[in-house]
CSV table of C-alpha atoms and ligand atoms in Angstrom, one decimal:
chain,number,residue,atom,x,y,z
A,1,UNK,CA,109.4,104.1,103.2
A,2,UNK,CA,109.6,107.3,101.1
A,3,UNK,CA,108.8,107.7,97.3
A,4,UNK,CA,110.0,104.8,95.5
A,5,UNK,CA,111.2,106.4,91.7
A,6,UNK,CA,111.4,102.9,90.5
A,7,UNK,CA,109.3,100.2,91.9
A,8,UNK,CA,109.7,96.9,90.7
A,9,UNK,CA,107.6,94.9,93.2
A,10,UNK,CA,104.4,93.8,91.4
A,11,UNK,CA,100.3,94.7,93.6
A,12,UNK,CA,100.8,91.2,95.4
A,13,UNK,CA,104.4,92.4,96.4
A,14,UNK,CA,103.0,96.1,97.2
A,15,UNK,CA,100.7,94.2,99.3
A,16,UNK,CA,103.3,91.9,101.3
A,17,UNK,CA,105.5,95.6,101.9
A,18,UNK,CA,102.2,97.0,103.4
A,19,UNK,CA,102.1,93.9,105.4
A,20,UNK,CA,105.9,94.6,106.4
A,21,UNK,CA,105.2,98.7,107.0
A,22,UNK,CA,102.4,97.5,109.6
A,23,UNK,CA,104.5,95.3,111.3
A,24,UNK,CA,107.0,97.6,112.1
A,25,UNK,CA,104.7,100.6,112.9
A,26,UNK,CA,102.7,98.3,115.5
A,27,UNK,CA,105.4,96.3,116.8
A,28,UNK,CA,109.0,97.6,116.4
A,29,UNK,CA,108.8,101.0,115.9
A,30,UNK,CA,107.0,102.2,119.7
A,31,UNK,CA,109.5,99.7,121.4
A,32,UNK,CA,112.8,100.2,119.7
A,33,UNK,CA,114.2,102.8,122.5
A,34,UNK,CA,112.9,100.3,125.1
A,35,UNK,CA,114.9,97.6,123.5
A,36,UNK,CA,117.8,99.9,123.0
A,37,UNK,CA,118.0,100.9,126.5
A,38,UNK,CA,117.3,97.3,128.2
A,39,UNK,CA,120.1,96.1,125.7
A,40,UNK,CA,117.7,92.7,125.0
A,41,UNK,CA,115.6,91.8,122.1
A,42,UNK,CA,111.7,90.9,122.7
A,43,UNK,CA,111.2,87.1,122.6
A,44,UNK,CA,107.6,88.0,121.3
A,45,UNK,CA,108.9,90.3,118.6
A,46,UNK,CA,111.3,87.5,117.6
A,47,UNK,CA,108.2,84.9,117.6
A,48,UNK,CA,106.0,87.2,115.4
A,49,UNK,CA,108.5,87.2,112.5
A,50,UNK,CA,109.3,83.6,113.2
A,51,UNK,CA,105.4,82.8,113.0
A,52,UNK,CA,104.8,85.2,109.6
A,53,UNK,CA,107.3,83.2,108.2
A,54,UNK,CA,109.8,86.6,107.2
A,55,UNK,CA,112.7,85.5,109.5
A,56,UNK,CA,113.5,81.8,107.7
A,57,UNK,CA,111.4,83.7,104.3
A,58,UNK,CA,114.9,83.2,101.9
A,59,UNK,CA,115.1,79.6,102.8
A,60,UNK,CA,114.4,77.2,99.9
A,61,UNK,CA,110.0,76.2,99.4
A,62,UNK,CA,111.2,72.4,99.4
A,63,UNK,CA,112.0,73.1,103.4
A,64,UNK,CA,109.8,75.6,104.5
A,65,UNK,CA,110.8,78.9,103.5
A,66,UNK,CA,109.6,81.1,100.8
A,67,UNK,CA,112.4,81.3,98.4
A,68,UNK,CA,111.7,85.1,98.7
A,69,UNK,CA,111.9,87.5,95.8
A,70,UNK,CA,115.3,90.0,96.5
A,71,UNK,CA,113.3,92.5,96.0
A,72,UNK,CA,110.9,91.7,98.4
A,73,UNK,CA,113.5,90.9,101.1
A,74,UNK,CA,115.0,94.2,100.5
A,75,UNK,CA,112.0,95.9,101.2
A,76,UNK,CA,111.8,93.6,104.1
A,77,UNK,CA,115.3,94.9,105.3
A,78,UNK,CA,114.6,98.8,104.5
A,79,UNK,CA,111.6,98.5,106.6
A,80,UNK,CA,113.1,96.7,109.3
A,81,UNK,CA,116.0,98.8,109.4
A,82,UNK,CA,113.6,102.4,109.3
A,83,UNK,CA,112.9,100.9,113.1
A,84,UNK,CA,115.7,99.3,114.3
A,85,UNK,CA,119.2,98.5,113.9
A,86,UNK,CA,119.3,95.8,116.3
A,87,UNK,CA,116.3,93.8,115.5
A,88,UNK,CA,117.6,93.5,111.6
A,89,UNK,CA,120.4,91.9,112.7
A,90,UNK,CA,118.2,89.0,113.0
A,91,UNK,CA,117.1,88.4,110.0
A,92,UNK,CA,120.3,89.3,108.8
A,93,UNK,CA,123.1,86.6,111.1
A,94,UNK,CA,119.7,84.3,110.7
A,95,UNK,CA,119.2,84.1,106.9
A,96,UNK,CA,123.6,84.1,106.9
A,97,UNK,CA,123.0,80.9,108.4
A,98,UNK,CA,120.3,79.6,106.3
A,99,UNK,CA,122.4,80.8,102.8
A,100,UNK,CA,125.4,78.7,104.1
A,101,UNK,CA,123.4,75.5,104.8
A,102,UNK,CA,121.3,75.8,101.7
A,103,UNK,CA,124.4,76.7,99.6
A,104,UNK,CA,127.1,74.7,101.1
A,105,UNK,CA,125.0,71.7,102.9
A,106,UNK,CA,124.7,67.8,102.0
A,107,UNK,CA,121.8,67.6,101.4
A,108,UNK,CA,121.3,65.3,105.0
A,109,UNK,CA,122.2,68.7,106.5
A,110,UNK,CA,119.5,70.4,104.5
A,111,UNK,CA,116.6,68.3,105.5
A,112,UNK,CA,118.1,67.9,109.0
A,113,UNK,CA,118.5,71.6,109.5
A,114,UNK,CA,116.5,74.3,107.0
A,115,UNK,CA,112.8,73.1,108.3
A,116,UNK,CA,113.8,74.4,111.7
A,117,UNK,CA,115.8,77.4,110.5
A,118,UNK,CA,113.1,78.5,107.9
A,119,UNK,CA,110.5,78.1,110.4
A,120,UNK,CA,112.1,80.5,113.3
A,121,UNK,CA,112.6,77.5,115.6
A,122,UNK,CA,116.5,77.2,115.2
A,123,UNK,CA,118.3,80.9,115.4
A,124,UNK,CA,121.3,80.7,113.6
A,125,UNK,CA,124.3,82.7,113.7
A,126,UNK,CA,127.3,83.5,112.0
A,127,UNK,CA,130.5,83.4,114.1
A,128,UNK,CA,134.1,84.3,111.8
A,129,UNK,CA,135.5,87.4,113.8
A,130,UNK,CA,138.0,86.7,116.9
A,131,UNK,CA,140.2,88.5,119.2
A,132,UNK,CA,142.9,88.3,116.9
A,133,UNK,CA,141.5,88.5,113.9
A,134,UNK,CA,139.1,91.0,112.2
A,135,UNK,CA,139.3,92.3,108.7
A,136,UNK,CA,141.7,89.7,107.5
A,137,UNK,CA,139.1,86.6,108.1
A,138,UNK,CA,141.4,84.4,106.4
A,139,UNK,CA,143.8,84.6,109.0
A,140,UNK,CA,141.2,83.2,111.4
A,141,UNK,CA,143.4,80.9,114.5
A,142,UNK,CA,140.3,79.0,116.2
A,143,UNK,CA,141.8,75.3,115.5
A,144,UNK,CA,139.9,72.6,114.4
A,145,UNK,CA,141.4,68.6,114.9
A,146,UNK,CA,139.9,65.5,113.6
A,147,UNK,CA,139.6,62.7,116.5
A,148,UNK,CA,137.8,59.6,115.3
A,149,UNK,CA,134.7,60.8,114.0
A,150,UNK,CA,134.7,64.1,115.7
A,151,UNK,CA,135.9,67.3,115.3
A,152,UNK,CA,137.1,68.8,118.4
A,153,UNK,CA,137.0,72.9,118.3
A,154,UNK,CA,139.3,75.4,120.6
A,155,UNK,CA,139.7,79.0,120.1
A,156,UNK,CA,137.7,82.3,120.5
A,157,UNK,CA,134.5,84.2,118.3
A,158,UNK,CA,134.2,88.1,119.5
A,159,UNK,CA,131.1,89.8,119.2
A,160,UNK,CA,128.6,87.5,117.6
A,161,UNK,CA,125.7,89.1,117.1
A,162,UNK,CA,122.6,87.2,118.6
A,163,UNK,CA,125.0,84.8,119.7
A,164,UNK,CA,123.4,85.3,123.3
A,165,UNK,CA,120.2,83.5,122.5
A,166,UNK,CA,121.1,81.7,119.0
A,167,UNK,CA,120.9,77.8,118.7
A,168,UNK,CA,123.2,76.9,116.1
A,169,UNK,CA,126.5,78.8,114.9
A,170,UNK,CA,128.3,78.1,111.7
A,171,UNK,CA,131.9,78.5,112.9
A,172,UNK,CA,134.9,79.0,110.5
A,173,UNK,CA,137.9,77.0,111.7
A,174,UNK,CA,141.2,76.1,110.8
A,175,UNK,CA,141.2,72.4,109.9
A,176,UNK,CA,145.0,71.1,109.1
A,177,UNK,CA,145.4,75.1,108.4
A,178,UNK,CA,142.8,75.3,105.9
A,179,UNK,CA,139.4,77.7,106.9
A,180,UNK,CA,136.7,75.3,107.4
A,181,UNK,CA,132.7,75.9,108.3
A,182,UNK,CA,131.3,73.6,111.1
A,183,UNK,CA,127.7,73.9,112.6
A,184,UNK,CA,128.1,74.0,115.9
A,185,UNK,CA,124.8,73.5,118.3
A,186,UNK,CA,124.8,75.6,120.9
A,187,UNK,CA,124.1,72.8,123.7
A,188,UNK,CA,127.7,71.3,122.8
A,189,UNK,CA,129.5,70.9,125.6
A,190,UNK,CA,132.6,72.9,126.0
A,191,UNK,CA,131.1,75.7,124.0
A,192,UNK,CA,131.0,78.9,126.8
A,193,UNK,CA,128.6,81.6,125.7
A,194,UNK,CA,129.3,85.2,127.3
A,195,UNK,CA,127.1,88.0,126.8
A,196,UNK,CA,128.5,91.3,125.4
A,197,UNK,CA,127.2,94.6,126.4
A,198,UNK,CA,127.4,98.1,126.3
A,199,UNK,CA,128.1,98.4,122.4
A,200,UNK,CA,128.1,101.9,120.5
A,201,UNK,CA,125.3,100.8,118.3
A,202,UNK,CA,123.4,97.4,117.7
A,203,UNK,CA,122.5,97.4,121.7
A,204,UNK,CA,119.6,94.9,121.6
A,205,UNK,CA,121.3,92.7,119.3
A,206,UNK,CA,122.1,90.2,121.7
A,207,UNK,CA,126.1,90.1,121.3
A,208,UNK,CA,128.0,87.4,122.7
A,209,UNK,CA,131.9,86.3,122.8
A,210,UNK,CA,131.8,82.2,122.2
A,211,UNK,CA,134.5,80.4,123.7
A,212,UNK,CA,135.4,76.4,122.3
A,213,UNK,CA,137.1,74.5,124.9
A,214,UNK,CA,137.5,71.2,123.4
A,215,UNK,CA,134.2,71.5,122.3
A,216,UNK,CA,133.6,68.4,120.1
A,217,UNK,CA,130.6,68.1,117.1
A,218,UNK,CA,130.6,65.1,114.7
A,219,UNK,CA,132.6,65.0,111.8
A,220,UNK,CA,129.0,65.5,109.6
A,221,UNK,CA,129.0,69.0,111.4
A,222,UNK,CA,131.4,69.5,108.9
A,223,UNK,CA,129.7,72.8,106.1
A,224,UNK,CA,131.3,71.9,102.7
A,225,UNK,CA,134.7,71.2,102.2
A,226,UNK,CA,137.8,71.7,104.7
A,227,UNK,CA,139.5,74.8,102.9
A,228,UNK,CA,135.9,76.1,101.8
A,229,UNK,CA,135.3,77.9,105.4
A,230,UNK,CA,136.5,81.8,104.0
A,231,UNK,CA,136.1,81.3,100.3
A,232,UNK,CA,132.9,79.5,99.9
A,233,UNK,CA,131.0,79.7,102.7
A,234,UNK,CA,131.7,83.2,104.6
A,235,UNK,CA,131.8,84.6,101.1
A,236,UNK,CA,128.0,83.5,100.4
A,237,UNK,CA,127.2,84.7,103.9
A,238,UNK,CA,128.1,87.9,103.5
A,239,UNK,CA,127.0,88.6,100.8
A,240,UNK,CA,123.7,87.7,102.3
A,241,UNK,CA,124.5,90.1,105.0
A,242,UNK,CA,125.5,93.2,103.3
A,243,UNK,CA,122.7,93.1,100.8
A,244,UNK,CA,120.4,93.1,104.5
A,245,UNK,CA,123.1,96.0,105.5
A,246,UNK,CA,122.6,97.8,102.2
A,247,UNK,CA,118.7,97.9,102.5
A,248,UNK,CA,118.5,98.6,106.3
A,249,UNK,CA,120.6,101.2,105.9
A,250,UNK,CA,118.3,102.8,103.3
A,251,UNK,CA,115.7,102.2,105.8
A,252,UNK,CA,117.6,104.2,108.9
A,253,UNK,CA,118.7,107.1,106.1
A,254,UNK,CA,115.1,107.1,105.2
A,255,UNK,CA,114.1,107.2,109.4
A,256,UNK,CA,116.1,110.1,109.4
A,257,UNK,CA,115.2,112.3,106.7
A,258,UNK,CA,111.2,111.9,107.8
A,259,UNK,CA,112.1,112.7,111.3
A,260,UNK,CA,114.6,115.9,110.1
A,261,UNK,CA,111.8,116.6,107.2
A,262,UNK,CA,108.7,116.7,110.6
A,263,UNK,CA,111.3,118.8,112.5
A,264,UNK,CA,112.6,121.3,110.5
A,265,UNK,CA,108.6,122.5,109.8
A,266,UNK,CA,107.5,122.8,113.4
A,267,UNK,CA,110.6,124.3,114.9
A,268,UNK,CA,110.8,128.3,114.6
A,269,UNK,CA,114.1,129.7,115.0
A,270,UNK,CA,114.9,133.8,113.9
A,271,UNK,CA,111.3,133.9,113.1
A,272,UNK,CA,111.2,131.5,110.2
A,273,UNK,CA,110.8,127.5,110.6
A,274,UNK,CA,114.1,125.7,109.8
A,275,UNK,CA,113.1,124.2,106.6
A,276,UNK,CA,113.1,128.0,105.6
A,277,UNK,CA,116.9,128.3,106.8
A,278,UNK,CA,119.0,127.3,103.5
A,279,UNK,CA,121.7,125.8,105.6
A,280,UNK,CA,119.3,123.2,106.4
A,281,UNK,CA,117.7,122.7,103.4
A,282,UNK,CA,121.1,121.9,102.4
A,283,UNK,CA,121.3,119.0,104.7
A,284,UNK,CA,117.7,118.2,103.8
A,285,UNK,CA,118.5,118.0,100.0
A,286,UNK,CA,121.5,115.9,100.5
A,287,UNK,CA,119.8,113.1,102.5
A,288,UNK,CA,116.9,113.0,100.1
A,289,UNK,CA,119.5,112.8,96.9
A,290,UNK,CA,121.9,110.1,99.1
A,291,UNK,CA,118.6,107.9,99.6
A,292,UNK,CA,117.4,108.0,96.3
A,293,UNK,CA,121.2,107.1,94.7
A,294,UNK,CA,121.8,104.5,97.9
A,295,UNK,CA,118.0,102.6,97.0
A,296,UNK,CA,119.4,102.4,93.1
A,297,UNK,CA,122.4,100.8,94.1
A,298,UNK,CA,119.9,98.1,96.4
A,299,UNK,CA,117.5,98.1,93.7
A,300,UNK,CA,120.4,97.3,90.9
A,301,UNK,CA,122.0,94.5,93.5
A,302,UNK,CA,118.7,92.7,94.0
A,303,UNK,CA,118.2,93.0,90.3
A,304,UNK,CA,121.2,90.8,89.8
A,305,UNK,CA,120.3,89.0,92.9
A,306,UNK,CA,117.1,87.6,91.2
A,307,UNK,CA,118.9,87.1,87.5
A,308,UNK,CA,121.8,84.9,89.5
A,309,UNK,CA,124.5,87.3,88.0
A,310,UNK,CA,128.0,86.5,89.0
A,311,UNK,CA,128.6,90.3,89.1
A,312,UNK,CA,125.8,90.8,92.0
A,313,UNK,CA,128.8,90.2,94.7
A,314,UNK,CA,130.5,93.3,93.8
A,315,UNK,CA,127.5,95.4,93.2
A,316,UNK,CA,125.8,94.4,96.9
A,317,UNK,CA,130.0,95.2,98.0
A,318,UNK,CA,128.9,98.6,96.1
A,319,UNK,CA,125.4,99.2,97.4
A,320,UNK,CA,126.4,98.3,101.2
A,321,UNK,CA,129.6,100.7,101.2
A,322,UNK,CA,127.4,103.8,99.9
A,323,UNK,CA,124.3,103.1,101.4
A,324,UNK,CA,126.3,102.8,105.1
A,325,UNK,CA,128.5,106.0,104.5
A,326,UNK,CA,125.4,107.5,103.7
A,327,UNK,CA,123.2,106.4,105.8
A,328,UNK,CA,126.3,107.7,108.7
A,329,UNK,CA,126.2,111.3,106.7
A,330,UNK,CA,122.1,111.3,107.0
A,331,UNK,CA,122.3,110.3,110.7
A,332,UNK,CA,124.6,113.1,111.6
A,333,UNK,CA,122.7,115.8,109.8
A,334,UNK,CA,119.3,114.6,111.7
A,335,UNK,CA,120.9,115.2,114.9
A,336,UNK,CA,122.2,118.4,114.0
A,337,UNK,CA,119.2,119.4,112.3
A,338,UNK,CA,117.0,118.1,115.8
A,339,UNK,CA,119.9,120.2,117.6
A,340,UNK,CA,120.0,119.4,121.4
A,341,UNK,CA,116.8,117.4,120.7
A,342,UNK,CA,119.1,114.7,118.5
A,343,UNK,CA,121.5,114.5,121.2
A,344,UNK,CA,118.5,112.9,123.6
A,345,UNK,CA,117.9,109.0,123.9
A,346,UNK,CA,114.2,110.0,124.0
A,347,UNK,CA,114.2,110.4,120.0
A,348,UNK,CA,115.4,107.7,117.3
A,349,UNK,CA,117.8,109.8,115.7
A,350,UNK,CA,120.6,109.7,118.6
A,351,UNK,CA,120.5,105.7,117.9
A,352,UNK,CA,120.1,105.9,114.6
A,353,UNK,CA,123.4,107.9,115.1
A,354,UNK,CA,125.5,105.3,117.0
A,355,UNK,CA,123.9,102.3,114.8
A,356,UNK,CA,124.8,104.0,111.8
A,357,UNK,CA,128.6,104.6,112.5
A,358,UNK,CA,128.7,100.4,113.2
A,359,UNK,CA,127.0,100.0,109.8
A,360,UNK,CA,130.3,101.0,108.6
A,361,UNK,CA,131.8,98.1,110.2
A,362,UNK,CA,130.1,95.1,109.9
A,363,UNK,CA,129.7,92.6,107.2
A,364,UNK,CA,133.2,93.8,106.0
A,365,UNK,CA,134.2,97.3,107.0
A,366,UNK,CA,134.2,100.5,104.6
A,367,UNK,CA,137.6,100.4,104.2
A,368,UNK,CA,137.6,96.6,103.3
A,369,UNK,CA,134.8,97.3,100.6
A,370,UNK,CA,136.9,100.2,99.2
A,371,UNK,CA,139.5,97.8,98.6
A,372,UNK,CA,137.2,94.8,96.6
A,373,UNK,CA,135.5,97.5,94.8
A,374,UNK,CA,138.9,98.9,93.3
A,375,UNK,CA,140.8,95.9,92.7
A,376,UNK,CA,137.8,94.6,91.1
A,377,UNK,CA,137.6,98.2,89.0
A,378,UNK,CA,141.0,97.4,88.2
A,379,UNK,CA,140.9,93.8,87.0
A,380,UNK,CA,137.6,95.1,84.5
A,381,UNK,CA,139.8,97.7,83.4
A,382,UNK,CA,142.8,96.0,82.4
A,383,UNK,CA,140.5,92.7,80.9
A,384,UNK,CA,138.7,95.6,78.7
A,385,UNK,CA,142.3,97.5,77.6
A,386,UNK,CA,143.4,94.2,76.5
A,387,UNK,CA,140.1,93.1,74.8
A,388,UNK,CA,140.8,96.7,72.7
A,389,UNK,CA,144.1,95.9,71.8
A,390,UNK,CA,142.9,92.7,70.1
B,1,FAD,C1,127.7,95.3,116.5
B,1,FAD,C2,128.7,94.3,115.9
B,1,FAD,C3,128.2,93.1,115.5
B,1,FAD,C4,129.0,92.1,114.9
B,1,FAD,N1,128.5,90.9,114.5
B,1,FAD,C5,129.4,89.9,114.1
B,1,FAD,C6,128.9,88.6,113.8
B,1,FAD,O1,127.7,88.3,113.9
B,1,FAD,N2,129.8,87.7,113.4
B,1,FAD,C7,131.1,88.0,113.2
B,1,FAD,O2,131.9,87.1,112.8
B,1,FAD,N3,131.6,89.2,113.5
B,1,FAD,C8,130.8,90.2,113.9
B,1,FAD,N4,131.2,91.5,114.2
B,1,FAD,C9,132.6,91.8,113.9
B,1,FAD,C10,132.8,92.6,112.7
B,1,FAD,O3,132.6,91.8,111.6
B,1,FAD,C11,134.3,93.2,112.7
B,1,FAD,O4,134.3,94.1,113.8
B,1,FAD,C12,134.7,93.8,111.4
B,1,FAD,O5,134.9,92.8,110.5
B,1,FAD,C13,136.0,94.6,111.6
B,1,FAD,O6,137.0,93.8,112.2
B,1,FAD,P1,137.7,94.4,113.5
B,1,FAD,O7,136.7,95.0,114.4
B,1,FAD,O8,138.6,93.4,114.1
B,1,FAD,O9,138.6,95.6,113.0
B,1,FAD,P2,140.1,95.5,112.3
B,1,FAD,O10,140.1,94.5,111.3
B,1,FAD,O11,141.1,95.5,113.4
B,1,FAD,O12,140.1,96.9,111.6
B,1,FAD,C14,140.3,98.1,112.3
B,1,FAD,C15,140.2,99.3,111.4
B,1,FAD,O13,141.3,99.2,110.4
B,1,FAD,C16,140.7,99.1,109.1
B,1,FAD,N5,141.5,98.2,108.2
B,1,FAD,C17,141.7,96.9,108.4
B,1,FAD,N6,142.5,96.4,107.4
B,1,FAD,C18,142.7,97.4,106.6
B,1,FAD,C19,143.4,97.5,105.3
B,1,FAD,N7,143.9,96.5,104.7
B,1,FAD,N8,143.4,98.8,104.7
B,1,FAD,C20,142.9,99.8,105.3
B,1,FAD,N9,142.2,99.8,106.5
B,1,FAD,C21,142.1,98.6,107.1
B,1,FAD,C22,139.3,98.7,109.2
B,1,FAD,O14,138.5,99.1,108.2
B,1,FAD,C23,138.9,99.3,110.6
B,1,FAD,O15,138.5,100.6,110.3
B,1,FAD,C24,130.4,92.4,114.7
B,1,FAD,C25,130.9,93.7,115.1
B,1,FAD,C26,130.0,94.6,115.7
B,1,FAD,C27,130.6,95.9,116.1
C-alpha cells in the first residue's frame, strides 16, 4: 500500500509483499462486504493462507513455519488489514497462539502442537477476557483445580475472536489464585462454544463466548508455569497481537485515504471537484501525514522486533495506540469526505468506520496503552534524572 518513505524489505521481500498485494486484490478485497454482511469467514479464504504458509508463517523453521522477518509480517498485516478487519484477526488470535506455545511451551508441547498450528491445520485462539473482567486481565475469576492428573476448568471467556471455528484455545485461569495458561482442545468435553453476533466492527471474525463446565485437560495442558498465565504468557501474546493491530490499522488508514484520494477527484460539487475544496484537502493532508507517522512507529517496532530489543514491547504499545486513533480519525474523514456515499454498506469505508472504532479496543484498549506508555515515560525519566545526578 501507498508510498513506502523508508523500505527496509530487501527485492526477495518486495517480491513476497507483491505476492501478499495479489492475494488480497483477488481474494479478500471483492468479498470483504459479503463476509461482513453474512457475519462468517470463507473456509476457502482461510485454507488459501493456511496452504501459502502466511497464517502459521511466525512459527519457528524447526516445526514448520517460516520464522518470518517482522518486517515482512508487518507488511503481511498492512495488507491484510487494507481489506479487512475481520479476516486479520486470524492471523492475528492464530499467530497469539503459536507465540505462546513457542515462547512458553515444553518443548513436548512444541513438537506435539506447532507442526499443526504453523501449517493452518490447528486454529488457535486466545481466550483472557470474561464477563467480569476486561481491562484489568489480572483480575481474571475462571478457576482452575488440580484433580489427580487433571486440571478441571469452570468459568466464562467473552468474545473470543474466532473462537466459533478455532481448535485449540490457550485459556488463562486462576490456578490456587495465581493466572495460569492451559491449552484447551476444543473437543473437551464440558467446554460450550456460543457464537456471538451482531458486533460493531470485526463482523466476520467468528466471535464466540466459551463456557468451562468442569471441563477437564491433563495436567501437561498446563502453558508455562502456574502464576505465568498474565505476566508471561498473555504479555507475549499481545504483544504479538498489537504489532498485527499496529500494521492492519496502517493498512485500513491507507484503505481509506486511496478510496477518499479516488473520490474527492471524480465528485463535482459548486463547480470544482472536492479535492479542489480546501476543507477537504485538509482532511486529505491529515490522513496522508497520520499514515506516514503511524508506518514509522510499525517500521521502528519491527525494527526492534527483529534486533530482540527489550524496549520493542513498549514501542509496538506506542505504534498500536497511534496507528488505531489514527486509523479511527482517517475512517471518519473518508466517510465524511464520501458524504452520504460513506454512510452506505455498499462501500468499504462505512466498515472500515465501525472496524476502526474496535481497533481502539482490542489487544489492550487506548486508554490502557495511554497508561503503559506514561508510567513507562515516567520510570525512563526518573532512571535518567538520577543517572544525571551521579
Ligand atoms: C471484536 C472484539 C474481539 C475481541 N477478541 C478477543 C479475543 O480474541 N480474546 C480475548 O481475550 N478478548 C477479546 N476481546 C475483548 C477485548 O480484549 C476487551 O473488550 C478489551 O480488553 C476491553 O475490555 P472490556 O471490553 O471489558 O472493557 P472495560 O475493561 O470494561 O473498559 C471499558 C472502558 O473503560 C476504560 N478503562 C478501563 N480501565 C481504565 C483505567 N484504569 N483508566 C481509564 N480508563 C479505563 C477502557 O479503556 C474502556 O474504554 C475482543 C473484543 C472485541 C470487541
Amino acid at each position: 500500500m501507498g508510498n513506502r518513505v523508508f523500505d527496509p524489505l530487501d527485492d526477495g521481500q518486495k517480491a513476497v509483499v507483491d505476492q501478499f498485494r495479489d492475494f488480497v486484490r483477488i481474494n479478500v478485497r471483492p468479498n470483504a462486504v459479503a463476509w461482513d454482511e453474512s457475519q462468517t469467514m470463507d473456509r476457502g479464504v482461510i485454507a488459501e493462507l493456511a496452504g501459502k504458509g502466511w497464517l502459521g508463517a511466525l512459527a519457528p523453521r524447526e516445526y514448520g513455519g517460516q520464522d518470518m522477518d517482522p518486517f515482512l509480517w508487518g507488511a503481511f498485516c498492512e495488507e491484510i488489514g487494507s481489506a479487512s478487519s475481520s479476516l486479520l484477526g486470524l492471523p492475528t488470535v492464530h499467530g497469539m497462539a503459536i507465540q505462546s506455545v513457542a515462547r512458553w511451551g515444553t518443548s513436548e508441547q512444541k513438537t506435539r502442537l506447532l507442526p499443526g498450528l504453523a501449517s493452518g491445520q490447528t486454529l488457535g485462539a486466545f481466550a483472557l477476557t470474561e464477563p467480569e473482567v476486561g481491562s484489568d486481565a489480572g483480575s481474571i475469576q475462571c478457576q482452575a483445580v488440580q484433580s489427580g492428573t487433571n486440571i478441571r476448568i469452570n468459568g466464562q471467556k467473552q468474545w473470543i475472536t474466532y473462537g466459533q471455528i478455532a481448535d485449540l484455545f490457550v485459556v488463562v485461569a486462576r490456578l490456587e489464585d495465581k493466572p495460569t495458561a492451559f491449552l484447551v482442545p476444543r473437543n473437551t468435553s464440558g467446554l460450550q462454544i456460543r457464537p456471538v453476533k451482531d458486533m460493531l466492527g470485526f463482523r466476520a471474525a467468528e466471535l464466540a463466548d466459551l463456557q468451562f463446565d468442569d471441563c477437564e485437560v491433563p495436567i501437561e495442558c498446563m502453558l508455562g508455569q502456574p502464576g505465568f498465565g498474565f505476566s508471561h504468557v498473555a504479555g507475549t501474546a499481545l504483544d504479538h497481537g498489537r504489532f498485527c493491530i499496529a500494521w492492519g490499522c496502517v493498512g485500513l488508514a491507507e484503505g481509506c485515504l486511496q478510496i477518499a484520494m479516488q473520490h474527492s477527484l471524480e465528485r463535482k460539487q459548486f463547480g470544482k471537484t472536492l479535492s479542489e475544496h480546501q476543507l477537504i484537502q485538509q482532511m486529505l493532508a491529515n490522513m496522508l501525514v497520520g499514515n506516514r507517522a503511524a508506518r514509522g512507529l510499525c517500521l521502528q517496532a519491527a525494527d526492534l522486533k527483529q534486533k530482540q530489543d527489550p524496549q520493542v514491547i513498549m514501542e509496538t504499545s506506542i505504534a498500536k495506540y497511534f496507528a488505531s486513533q489514527h486509523a479511527a480519525s482517517a475512517s471518519r474523514d473518508a466517510v465524511q469526505i464520501l458524504g452520504g456515499l460513506g454512510c452506505s454498506s455498499s462501500g468499504h469505508v462505512e466498515r472500515f468506520f465501525r472496524d476502526a472504532k474496535v481497533m481502539e479496543i482490542i489487544e489492550g484498549s487506548n486508554q490502557i496503552q495511554q497508561i503503559i506508555i506514561s508510567r513507562h515515560a515516567t520510570m525512563q525519566y526518573r532512571k535518567n534524572s538520577r543517572a544525571n545526578v551521579k
